[in-house]
Tab-separated table of C-alpha atoms in Angstrom:
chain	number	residue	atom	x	y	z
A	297	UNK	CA	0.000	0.000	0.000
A	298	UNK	CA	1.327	3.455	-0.690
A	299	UNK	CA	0.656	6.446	1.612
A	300	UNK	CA	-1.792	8.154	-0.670
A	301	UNK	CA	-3.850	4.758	0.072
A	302	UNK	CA	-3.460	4.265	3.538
A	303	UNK	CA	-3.948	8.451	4.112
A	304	UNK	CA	-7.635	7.604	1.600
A	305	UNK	CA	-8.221	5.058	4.023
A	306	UNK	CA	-7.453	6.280	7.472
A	307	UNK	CA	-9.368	9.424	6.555
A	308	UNK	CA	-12.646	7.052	5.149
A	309	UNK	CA	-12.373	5.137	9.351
A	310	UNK	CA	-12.300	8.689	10.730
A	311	UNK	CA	-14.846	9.578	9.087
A	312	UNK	CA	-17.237	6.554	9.915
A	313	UNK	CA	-16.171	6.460	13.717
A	314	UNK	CA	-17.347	10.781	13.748
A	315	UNK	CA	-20.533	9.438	11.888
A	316	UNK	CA	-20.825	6.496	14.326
A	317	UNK	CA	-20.255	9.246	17.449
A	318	UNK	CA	-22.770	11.551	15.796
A	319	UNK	CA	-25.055	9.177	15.943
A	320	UNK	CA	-24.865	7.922	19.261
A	321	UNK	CA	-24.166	11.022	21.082
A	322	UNK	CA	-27.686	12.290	19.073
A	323	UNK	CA	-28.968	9.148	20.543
A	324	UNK	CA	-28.126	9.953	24.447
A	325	UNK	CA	-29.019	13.377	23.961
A	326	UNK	CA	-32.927	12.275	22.875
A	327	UNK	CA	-33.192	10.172	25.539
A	328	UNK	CA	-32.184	12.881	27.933
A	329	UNK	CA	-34.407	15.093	26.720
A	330	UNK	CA	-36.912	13.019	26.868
A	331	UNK	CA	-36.191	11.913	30.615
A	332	UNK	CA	-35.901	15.585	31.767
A	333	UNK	CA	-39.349	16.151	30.326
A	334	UNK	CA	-40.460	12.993	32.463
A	335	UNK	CA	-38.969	14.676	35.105
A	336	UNK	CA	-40.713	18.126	34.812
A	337	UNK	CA	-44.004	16.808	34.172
A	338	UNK	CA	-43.727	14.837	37.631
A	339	UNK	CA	-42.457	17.709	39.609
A	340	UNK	CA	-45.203	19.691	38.159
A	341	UNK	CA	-47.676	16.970	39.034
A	342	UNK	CA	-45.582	17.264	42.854
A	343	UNK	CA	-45.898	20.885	42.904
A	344	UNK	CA	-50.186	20.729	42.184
A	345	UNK	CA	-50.487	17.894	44.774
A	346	UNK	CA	-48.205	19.653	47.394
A	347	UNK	CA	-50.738	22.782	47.017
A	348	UNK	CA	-53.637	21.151	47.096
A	349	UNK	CA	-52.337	19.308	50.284
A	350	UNK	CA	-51.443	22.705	52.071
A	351	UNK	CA	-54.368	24.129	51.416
A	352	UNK	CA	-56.368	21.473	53.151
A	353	UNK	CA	-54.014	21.694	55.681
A	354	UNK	CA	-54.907	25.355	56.106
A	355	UNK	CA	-58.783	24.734	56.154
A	356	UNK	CA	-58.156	22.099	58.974
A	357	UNK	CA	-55.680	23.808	60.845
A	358	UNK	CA	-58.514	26.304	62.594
A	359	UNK	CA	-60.707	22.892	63.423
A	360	UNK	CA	-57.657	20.956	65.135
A	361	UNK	CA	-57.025	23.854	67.855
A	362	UNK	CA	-60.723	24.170	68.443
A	363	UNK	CA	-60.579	20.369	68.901
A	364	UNK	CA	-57.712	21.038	71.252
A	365	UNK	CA	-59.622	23.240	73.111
A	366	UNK	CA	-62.329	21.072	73.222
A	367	UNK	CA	-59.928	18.327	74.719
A	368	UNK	CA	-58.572	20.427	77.284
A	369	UNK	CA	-62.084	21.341	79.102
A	370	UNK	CA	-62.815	17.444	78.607
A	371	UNK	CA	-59.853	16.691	80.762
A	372	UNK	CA	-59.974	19.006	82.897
A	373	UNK	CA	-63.761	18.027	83.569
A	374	UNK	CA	-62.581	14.141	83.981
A	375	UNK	CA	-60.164	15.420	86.698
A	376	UNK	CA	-62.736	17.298	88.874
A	377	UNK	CA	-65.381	14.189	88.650
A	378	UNK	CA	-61.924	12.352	89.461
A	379	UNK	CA	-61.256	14.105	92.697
A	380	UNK	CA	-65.267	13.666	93.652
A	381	UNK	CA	-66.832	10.589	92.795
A	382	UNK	CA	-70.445	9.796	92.555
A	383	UNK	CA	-72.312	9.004	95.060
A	384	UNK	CA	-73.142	5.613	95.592
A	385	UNK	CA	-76.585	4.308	96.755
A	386	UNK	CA	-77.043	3.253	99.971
A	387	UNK	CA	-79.106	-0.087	98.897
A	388	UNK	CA	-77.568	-3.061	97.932
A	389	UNK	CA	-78.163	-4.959	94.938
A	390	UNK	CA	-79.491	-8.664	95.944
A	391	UNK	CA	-76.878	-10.768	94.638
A	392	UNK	CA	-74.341	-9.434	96.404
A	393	UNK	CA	-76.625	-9.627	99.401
A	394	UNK	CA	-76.964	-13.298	99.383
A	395	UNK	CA	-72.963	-13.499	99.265
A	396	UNK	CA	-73.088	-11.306	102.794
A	397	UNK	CA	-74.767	-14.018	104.108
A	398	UNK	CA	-72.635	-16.455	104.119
C-alpha cells in the first residue's frame, strides 16, 4: 500500500467512527431530553399535589385547635369528677346480698 492509500483510508475510518459518534451522542441526547421532560411533568404533578395538600391543611388547621380546646375542658372536667366521685346508693343490689350471708 502506498501512503496516498493508507492516508484515503485512514481518513474514510475517521470519518465513519465521527458518523458512528454523531449518531450515538444524538442518541443519548434524545433520551435525555426526553427523561428531563419525564422529570418536569412529575415535579409539576408534585408541585399541584403539594398545594392542594397545604391548602387542606390550612382549612383544617382552625378545626384541630378548636378540637384542642375542646380536649382540654374534657380533661380538665374528667379530673374534677376524678377528685369527687359519685355518690353511691345506699341499697344493695341482691346478689351481692346473698354473698353477705354467708
Amino acid at each position: 500500500m502506498n501512503r496516498n492509500n493508507l492516508s484515503f483510508w485512514m481518513t474514510a475510518a475517521g470519518t465513519v467512527c465521527w458518523v458512528f459518534c454523531f449518531w450515538w451522542m444524538r442518541r443519548l441526547s434524545l433520551k435525555q431530553n426526553a427523561l428531563l421532560d419525564q422529570l418536569r411533568d412529575q415535579g409539576q404533578r408534585i408541585e399541584k399535589l403539594s398545594k392542594i395538600e397545604h391548602d387542606l391543611i390550612k382549612e383544617v388547621h382552625p378545626q384541630v385547635n378548636e378540637i384542642k380546646e375542646g380536649m382540654d375542658e374534657m380533661m380538665a372536667a374528667v379530673k374534677e369528677n376524678s377528685k369527687n366521685p359519685p355518690a353511691v346508693p345506699g341499697k344493695k343490689r341482691p346478689w351481692f346480698a346473698r354473698r353477705d350471708a354467708n
